[in-house]
Every structure is written in C-alpha cells, then in structure tokens.
PDB file of C-alpha atoms in Angstrom:
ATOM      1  CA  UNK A   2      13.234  -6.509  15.741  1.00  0.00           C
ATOM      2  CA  UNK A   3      13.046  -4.906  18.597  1.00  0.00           C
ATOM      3  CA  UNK A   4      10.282  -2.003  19.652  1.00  0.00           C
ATOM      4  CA  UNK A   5       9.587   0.064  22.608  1.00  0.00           C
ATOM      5  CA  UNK A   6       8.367   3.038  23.668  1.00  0.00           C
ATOM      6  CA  UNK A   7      10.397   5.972  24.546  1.00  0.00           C
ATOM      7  CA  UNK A   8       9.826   9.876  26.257  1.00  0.00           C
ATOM      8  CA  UNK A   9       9.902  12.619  23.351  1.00  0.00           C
ATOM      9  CA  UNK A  10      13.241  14.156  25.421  1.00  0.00           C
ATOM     10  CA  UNK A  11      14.982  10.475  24.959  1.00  0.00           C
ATOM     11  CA  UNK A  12      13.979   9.883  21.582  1.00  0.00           C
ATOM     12  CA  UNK A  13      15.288  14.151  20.361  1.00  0.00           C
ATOM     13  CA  UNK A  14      18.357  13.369  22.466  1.00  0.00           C
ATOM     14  CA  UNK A  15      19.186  10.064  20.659  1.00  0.00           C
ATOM     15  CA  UNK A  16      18.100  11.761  17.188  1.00  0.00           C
ATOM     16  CA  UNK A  17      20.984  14.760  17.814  1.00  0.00           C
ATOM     17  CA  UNK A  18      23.536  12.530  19.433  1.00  0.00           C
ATOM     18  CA  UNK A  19      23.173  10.213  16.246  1.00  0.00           C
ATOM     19  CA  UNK A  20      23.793  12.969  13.505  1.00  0.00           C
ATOM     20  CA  UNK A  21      22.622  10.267  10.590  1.00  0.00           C
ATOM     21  CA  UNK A  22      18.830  10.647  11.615  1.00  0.00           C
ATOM     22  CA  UNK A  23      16.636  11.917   8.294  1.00  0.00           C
ATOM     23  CA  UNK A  24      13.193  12.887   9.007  1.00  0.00           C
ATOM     24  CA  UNK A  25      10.938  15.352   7.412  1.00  0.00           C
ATOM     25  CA  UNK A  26       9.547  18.417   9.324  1.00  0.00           C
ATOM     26  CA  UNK A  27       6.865  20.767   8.927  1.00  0.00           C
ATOM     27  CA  UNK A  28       4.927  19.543   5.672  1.00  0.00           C
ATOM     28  CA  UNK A  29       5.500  16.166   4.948  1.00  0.00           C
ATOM     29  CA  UNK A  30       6.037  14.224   1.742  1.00  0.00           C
ATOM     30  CA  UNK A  31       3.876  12.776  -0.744  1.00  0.00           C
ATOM     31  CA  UNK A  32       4.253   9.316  -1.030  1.00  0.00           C
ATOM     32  CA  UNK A  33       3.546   8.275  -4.741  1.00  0.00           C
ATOM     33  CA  UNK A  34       3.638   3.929  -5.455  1.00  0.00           C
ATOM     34  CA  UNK A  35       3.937   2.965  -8.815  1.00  0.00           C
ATOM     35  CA  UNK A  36       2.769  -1.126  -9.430  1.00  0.00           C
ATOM     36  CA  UNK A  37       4.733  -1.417 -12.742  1.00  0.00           C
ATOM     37  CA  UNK A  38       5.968  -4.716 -14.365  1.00  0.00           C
ATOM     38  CA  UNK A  39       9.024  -4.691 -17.161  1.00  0.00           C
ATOM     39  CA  UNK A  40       6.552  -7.408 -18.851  1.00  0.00           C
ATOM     40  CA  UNK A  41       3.711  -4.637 -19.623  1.00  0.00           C
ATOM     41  CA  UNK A  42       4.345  -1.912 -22.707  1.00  0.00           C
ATOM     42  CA  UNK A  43       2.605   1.045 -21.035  1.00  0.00           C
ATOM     43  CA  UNK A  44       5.136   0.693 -17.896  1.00  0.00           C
ATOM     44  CA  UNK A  45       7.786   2.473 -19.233  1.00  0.00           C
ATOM     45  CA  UNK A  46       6.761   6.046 -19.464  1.00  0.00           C
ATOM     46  CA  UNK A  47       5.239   5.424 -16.189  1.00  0.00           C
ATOM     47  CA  UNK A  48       8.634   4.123 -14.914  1.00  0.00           C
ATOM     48  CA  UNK A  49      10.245   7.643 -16.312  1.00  0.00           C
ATOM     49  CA  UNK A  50       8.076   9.532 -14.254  1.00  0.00           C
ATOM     50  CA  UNK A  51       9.243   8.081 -11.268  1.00  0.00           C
ATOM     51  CA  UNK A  52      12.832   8.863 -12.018  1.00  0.00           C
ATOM     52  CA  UNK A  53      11.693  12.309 -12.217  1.00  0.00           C
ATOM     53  CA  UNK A  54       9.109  12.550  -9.409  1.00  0.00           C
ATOM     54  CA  UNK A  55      12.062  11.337  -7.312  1.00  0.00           C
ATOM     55  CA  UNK A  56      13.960  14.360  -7.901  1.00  0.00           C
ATOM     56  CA  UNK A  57      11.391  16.282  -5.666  1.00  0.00           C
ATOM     57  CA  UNK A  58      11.731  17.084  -2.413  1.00  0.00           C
ATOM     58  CA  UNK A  59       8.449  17.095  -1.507  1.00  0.00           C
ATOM     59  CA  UNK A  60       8.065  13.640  -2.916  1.00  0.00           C
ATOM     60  CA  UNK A  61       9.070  10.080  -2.077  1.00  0.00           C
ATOM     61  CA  UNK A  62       8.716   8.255  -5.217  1.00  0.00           C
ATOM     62  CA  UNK A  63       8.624   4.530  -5.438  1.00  0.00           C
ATOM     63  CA  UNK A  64       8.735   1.443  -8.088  1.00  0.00           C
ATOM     64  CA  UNK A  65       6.866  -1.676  -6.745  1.00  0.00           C
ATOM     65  CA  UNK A  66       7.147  -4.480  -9.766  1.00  0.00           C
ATOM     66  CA  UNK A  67       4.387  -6.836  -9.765  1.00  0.00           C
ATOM     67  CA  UNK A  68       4.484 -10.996 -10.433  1.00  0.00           C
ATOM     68  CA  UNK A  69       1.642 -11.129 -12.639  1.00  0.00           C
ATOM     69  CA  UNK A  70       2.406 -10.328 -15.932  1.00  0.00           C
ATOM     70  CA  UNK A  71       4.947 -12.588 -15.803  1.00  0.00           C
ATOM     71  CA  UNK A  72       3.117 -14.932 -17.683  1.00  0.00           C
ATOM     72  CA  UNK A  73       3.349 -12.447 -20.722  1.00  0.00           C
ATOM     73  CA  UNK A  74       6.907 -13.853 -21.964  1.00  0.00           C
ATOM     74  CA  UNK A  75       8.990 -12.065 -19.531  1.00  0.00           C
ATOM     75  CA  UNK A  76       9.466 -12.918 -15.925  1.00  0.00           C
ATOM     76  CA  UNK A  77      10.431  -9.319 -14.008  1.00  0.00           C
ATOM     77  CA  UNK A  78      13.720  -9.729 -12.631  1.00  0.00           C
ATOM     78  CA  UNK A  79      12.646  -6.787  -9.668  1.00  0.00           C
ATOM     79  CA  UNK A  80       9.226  -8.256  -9.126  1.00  0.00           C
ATOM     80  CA  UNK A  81       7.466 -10.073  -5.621  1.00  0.00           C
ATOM     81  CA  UNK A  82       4.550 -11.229  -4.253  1.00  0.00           C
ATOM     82  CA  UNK A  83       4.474  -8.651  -1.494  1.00  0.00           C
ATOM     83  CA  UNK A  84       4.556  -5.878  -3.589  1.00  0.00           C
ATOM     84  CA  UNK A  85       1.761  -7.577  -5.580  1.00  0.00           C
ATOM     85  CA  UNK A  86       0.005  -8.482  -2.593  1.00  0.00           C
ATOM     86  CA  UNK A  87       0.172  -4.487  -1.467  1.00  0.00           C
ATOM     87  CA  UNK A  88      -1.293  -3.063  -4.637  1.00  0.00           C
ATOM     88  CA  UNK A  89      -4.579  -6.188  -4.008  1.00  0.00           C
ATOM     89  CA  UNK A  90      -4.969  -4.966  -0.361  1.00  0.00           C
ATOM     90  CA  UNK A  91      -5.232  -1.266  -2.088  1.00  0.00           C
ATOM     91  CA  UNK A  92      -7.741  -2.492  -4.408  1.00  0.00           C
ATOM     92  CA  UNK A  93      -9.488  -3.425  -1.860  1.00  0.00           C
ATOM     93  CA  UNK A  94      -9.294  -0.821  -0.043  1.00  0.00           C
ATOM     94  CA  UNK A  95     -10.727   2.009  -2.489  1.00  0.00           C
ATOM     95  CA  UNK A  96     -13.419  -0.983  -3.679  1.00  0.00           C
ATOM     96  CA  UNK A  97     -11.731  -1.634  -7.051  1.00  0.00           C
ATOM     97  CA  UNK A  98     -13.121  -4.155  -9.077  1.00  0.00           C
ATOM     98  CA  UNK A  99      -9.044  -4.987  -9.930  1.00  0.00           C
ATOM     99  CA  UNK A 100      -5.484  -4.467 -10.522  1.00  0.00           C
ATOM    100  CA  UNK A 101      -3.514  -3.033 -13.583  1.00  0.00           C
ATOM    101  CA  UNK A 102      -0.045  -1.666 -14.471  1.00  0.00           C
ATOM    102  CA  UNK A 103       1.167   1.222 -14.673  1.00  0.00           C
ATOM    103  CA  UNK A 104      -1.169   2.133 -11.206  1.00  0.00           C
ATOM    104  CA  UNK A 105      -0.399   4.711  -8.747  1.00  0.00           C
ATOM    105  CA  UNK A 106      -1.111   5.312  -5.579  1.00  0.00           C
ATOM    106  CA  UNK A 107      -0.405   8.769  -4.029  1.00  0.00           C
ATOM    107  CA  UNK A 108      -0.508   9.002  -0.359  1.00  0.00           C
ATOM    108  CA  UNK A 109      -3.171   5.866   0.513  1.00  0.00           C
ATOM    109  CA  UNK A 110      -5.759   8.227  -0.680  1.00  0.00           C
ATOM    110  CA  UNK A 111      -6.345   8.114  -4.132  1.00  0.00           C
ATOM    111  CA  UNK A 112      -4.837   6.443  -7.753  1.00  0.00           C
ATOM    112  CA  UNK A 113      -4.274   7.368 -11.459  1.00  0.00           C
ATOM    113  CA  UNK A 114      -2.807   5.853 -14.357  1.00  0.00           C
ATOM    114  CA  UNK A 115       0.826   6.002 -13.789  1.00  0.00           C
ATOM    115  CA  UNK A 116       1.997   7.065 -17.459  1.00  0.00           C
ATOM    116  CA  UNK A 117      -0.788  10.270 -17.779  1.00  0.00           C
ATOM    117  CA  UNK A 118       1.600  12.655 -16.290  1.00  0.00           C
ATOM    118  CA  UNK A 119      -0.733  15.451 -15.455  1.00  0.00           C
ATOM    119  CA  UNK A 120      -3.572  13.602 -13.655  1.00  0.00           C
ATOM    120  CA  UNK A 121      -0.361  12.671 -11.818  1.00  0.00           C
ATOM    121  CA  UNK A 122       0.985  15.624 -11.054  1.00  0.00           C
ATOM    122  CA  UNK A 123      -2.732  17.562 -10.267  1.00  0.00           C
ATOM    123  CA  UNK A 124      -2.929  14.031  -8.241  1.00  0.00           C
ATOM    124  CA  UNK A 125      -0.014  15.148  -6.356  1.00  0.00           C
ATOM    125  CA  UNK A 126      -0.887  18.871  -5.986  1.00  0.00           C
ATOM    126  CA  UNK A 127      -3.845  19.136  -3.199  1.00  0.00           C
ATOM    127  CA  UNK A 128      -2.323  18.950   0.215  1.00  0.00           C
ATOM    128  CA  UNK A 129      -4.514  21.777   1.751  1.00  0.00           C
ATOM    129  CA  UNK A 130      -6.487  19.034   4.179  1.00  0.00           C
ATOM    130  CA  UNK A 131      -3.822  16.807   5.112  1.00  0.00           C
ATOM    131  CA  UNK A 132      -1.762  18.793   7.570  1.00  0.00           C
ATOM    132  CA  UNK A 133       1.675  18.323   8.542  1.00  0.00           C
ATOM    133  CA  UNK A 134       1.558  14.753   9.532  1.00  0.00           C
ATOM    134  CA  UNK A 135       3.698  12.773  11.608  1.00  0.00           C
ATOM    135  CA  UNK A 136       7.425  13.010  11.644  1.00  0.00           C
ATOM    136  CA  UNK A 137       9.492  10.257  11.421  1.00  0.00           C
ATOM    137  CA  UNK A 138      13.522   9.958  12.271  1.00  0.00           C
ATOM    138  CA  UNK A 139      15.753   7.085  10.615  1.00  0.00           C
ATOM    139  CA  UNK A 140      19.250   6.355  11.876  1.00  0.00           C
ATOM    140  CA  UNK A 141      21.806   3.877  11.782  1.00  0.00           C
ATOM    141  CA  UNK A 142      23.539   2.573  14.574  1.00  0.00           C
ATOM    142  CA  UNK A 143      25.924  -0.695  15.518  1.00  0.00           C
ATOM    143  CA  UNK A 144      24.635  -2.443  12.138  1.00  0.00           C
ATOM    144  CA  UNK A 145      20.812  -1.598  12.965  1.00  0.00           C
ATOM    145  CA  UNK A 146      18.761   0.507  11.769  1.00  0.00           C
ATOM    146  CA  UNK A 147      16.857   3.355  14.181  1.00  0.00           C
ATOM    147  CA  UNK A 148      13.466   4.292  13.435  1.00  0.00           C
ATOM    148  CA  UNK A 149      11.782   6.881  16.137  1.00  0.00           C
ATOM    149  CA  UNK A 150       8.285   7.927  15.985  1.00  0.00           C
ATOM    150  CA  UNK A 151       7.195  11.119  18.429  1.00  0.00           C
ATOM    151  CA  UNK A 152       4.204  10.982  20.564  1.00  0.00           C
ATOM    152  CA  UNK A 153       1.038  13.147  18.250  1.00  0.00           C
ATOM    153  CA  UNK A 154      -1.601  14.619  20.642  1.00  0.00           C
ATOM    154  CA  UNK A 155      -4.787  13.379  19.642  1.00  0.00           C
ATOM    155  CA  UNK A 156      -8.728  13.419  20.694  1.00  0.00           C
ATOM    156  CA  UNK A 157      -9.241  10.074  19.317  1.00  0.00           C
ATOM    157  CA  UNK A 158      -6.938   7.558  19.508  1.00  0.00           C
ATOM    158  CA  UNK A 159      -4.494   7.228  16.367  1.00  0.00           C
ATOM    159  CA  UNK A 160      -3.399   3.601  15.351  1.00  0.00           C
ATOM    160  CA  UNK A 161      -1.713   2.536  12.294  1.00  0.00           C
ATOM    161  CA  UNK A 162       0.531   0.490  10.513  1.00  0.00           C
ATOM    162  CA  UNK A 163       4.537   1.051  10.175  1.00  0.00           C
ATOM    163  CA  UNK A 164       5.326  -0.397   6.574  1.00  0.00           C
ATOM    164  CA  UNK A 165       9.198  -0.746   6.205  1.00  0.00           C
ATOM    165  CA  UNK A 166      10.646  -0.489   2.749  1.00  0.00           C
ATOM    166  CA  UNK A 167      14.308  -1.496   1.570  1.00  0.00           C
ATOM    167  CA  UNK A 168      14.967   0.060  -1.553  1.00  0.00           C
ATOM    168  CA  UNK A 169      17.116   0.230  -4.327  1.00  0.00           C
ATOM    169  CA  UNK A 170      17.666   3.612  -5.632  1.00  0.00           C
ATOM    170  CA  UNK A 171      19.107   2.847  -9.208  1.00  0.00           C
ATOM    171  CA  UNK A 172      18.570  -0.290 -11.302  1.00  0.00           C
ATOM    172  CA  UNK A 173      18.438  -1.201 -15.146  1.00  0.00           C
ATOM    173  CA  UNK A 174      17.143  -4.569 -16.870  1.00  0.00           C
ATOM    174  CA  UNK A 175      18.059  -5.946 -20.637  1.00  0.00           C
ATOM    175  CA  UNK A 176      14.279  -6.872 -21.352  1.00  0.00           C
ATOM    176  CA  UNK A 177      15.050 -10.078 -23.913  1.00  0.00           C
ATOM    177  CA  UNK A 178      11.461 -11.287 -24.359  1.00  0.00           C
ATOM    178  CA  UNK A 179       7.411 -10.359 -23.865  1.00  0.00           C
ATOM    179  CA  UNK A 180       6.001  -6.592 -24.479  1.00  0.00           C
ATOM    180  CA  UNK A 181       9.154  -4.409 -23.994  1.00  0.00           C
ATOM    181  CA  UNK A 182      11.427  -6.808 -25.790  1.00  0.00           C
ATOM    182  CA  UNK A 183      14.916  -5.633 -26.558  1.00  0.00           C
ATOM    183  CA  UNK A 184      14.276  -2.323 -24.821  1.00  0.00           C
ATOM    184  CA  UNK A 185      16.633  -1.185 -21.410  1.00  0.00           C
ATOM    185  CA  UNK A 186      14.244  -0.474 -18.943  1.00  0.00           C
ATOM    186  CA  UNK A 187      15.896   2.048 -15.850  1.00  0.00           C
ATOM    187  CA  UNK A 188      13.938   1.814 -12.184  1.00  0.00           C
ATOM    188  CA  UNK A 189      14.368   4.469  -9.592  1.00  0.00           C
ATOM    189  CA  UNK A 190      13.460   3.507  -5.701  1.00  0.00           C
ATOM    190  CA  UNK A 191      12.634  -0.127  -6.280  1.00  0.00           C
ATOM    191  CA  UNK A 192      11.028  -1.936  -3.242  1.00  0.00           C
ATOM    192  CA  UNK A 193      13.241  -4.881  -2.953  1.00  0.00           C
ATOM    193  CA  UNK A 194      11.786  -6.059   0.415  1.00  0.00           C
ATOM    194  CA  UNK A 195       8.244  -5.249   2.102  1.00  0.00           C
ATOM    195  CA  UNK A 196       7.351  -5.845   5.908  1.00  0.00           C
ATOM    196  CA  UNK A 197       5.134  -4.066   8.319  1.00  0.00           C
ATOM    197  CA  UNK A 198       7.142  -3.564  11.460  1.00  0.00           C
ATOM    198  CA  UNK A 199       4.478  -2.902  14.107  1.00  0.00           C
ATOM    199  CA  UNK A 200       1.825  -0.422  14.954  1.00  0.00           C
ATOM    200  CA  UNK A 201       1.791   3.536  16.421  1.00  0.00           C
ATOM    201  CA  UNK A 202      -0.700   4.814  18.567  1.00  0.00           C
ATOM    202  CA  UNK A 203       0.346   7.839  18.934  1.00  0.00           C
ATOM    203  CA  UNK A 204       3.023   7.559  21.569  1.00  0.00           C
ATOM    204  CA  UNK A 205       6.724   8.440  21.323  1.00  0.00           C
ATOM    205  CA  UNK A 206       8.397   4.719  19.998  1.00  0.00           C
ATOM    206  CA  UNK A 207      11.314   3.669  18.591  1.00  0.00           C
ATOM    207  CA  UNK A 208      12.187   0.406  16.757  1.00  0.00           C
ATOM    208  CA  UNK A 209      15.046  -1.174  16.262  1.00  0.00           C
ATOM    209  CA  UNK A 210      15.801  -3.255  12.836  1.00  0.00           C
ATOM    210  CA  UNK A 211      18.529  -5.273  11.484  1.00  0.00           C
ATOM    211  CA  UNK A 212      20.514  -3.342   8.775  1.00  0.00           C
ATOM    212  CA  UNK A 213      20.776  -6.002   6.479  1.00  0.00           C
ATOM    213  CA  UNK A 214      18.109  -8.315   7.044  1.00  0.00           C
ATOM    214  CA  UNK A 215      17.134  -8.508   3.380  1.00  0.00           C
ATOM    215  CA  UNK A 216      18.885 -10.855   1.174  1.00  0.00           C
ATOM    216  CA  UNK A 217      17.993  -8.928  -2.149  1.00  0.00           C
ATOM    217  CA  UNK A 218      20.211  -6.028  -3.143  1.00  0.00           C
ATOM    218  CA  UNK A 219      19.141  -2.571  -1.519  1.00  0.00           C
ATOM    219  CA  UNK A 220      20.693   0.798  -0.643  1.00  0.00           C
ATOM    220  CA  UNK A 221      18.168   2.180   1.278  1.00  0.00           C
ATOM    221  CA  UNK A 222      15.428   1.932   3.502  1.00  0.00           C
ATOM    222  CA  UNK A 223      11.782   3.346   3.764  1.00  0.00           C
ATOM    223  CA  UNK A 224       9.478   4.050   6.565  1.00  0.00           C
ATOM    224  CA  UNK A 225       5.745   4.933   5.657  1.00  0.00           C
ATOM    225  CA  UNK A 226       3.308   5.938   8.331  1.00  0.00           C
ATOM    226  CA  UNK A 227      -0.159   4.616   7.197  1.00  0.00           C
ATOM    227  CA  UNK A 228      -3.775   4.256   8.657  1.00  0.00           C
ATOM    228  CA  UNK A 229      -5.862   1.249   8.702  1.00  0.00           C
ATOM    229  CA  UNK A 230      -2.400  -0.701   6.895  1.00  0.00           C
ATOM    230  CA  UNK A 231      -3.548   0.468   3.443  1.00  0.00           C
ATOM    231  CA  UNK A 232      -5.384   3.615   4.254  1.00  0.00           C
ATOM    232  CA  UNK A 233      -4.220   7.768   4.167  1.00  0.00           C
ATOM    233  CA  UNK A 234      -0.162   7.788   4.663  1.00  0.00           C
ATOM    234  CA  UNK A 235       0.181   9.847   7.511  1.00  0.00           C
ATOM    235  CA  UNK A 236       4.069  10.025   7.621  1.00  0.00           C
ATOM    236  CA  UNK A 237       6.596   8.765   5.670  1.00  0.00           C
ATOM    237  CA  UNK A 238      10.543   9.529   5.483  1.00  0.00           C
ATOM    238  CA  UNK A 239      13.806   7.967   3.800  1.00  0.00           C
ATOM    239  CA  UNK A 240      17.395   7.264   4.217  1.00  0.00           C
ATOM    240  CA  UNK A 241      20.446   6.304   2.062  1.00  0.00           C
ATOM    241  CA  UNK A 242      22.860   4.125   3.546  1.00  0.00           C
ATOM    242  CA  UNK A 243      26.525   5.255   3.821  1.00  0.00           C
ATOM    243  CA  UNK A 244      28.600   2.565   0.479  1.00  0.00           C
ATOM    244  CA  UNK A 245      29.970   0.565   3.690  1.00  0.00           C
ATOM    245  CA  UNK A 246      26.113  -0.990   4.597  1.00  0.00           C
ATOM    246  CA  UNK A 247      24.909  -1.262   1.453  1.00  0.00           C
ATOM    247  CA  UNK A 248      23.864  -4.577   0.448  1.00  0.00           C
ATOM    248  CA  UNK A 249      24.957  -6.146  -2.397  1.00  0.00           C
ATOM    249  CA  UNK A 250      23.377  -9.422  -2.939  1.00  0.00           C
ATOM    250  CA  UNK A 251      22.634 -10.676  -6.176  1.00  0.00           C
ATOM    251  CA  UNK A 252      19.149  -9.487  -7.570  1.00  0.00           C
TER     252      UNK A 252
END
C-alpha cells in the first residue's frame, strides 16, 4: 500500500484522465451494515432487505456474516473474524451490553433490528444534520486500485479512519444443517475482506492498493470514510470491477 498526499488540481486531473473513478457528489450515501449469520433463523428476512436496500442509490448496502453462531450446527461459509470483530468494536462504541444477528448499523450513528423493515427504513430517512460529507473517488489503474480523498476545510481538525471493503456483490449458500436448514439463503454486497487503510485529516490524499490482494472471491471494492474508526461515516463510495479483475478464488 502505498499513501501520499496530493494538491486538489492533481488529484481532479488524475480523477478525469482515469474515466473509471466512482465517487458520490453532493449528498452522500447512507451506509447501512447488516451482522447476519446463515446459522441464525431471523437472518433471512434481514438478508432480503439488503438485496433491496442495495437497489438504492442513495444507499450502500452491505452483508457482514459473523463467526459466532457457528457453533449452532452450521458453520457460515461467508463468515470472519474481522467482520465479527467490527460489529464488537460497534458495540462498544454505542455502550451495548452485546452483539446479536440480524443487527444494523446505519451510518456509525445508530442500529435497529435488521429484519423490522420500517424502523429500518425511518432509520435510514433523517439526513437533515449530516451534510454532504466527504467525497471519495475510486479508480483502477495498472492492477491497483486508486482511492483519492479531497482536502475538507475545517475549524477543527478532522481525523478518521479509511476502512477498505472487498465485496462480493451476488452470492447464494445450500444451508444443510443448524436453524435455516435446507433453505437457499441469497447475500447481496458481502464483505469478503476488511482492512483499515490509513487515516484522513482532512488534506487532499490518495492511496494506492493492490487490486487483488484478497485471496477470497470478490468483485468489488468499498471505501467508507469514518470518525473515531467506528464512529459517524462521514464518506463512503463503491466500485465494480470490470469481469477481467475480478477475483475468483474459491470461497
């Protein structure tokens, strides 16, 4: 990985030279996490909503399986410990006294029960306070991925956390054993592979990543903007890769 910072006129020039950059402008996205696990029976219609959250523009919609209700029969075949790990640190972050499935998380700043669909959607709704946020540009270039950050003008100084996400927009599992036994469970936007990649402080950067520097199967890639790691999201954007860099490792 490589990061460093960069003038606003370098980093607009390299984002219209490139013609693959994807970035949102004016208002930005929600960002809505869903911890789910195909082990756990109340996942499902949680797991739907997703799928159809993801439809949205003004939404990016993710699936973040969990490890531990693996124990309940069924091991999830999408699950890891970072994406576990994520939804402890946001426990701890909005002083929960502990985890469950189906959680979300919309935007850092608050969570509902993924499978009540209206507390989700009013969840959603409020943006009034929030502003425009931050905008972010992903690109790909010579088998690396781009990401550029502008410079925000700020009284106090901004610093927080670049999370980067490969995804996996599609996926299905045969469930054979535990809670959702003999039922085909679909995922939309699974996080396949977790990593922060540095820190903003509200000067112009870029990063540079290695395209394919997951080994689990992904066809496309994340970048969330978020204070204090696991606090408000304060920009987030996403990109498809082109069929030729998808990755196509085994799950």
């Amino acid at each position: 990985m490589r990061v460093r910072s960069v003038s606003l006129g370098a980093l607009l020039a390299i984002a219209v030279i490139s013609g693959a950059w994807a970035g949102q402008h004016g208002q930005r996205p929600v960002v809505v996490e869903l911890f789910t696990s195909q082990g756990c029976s109340d996942c499902p219609a949680a797991d739907r909503l997703v799928s159809e959250l993801a439809k949205r523009k003004d939404v990016i919609a993710l699936s973040l399986p969990i490890t531990y209700w693996d124990m309940l029969g069924w091991k999830d075949t999408y699950a890891t410990d970072a994406n576990t790990q994520r939804q402890k640190s946001y426990a701890r972050e909005m002083n929960r006294s502990g985890i469950y499935t189906p959680q979300m998380i919309i935007d850092g700043r608050r969570d509902v029960i993924g499978n009540q669909r209206d507390r989700v959607l009013a969840a959603i709704a409020p943006r009034g306070d929030e502003g425009p946020g931050v905008p972010i540009f992903i690109g790909t270039a010579s088998g690396r991925i781009e990401i550029a950050i502008p410079a925000v003008k700020s009284k106090s100084k901004t610093l927080a956390t670049i999370w980067v996400m490969r995804t996996l927009a599609q996926g299905s599992v045969n469930v054979e054993q535990g809670e959702n036994r003999n039922h085909l469970l679909t995922y939309t936007n699974v996080v396949r592979d977790l990593k922060r990649a540095g820190e903003w402080n509200g000067e112009a950067m870029k990063i540079d990543l290695p395209l394919n520097l997951a080994k689990t199967r992904h066809d496309g890639v994340v970048v969330i903007l978020q204070a204090r790691d696991y606090g408000p999201v304060l920009g987030a954007a996403v990109l498809q890769f082109p069929a030729a860099d998808r990755v196509a490792a085994p799950r």
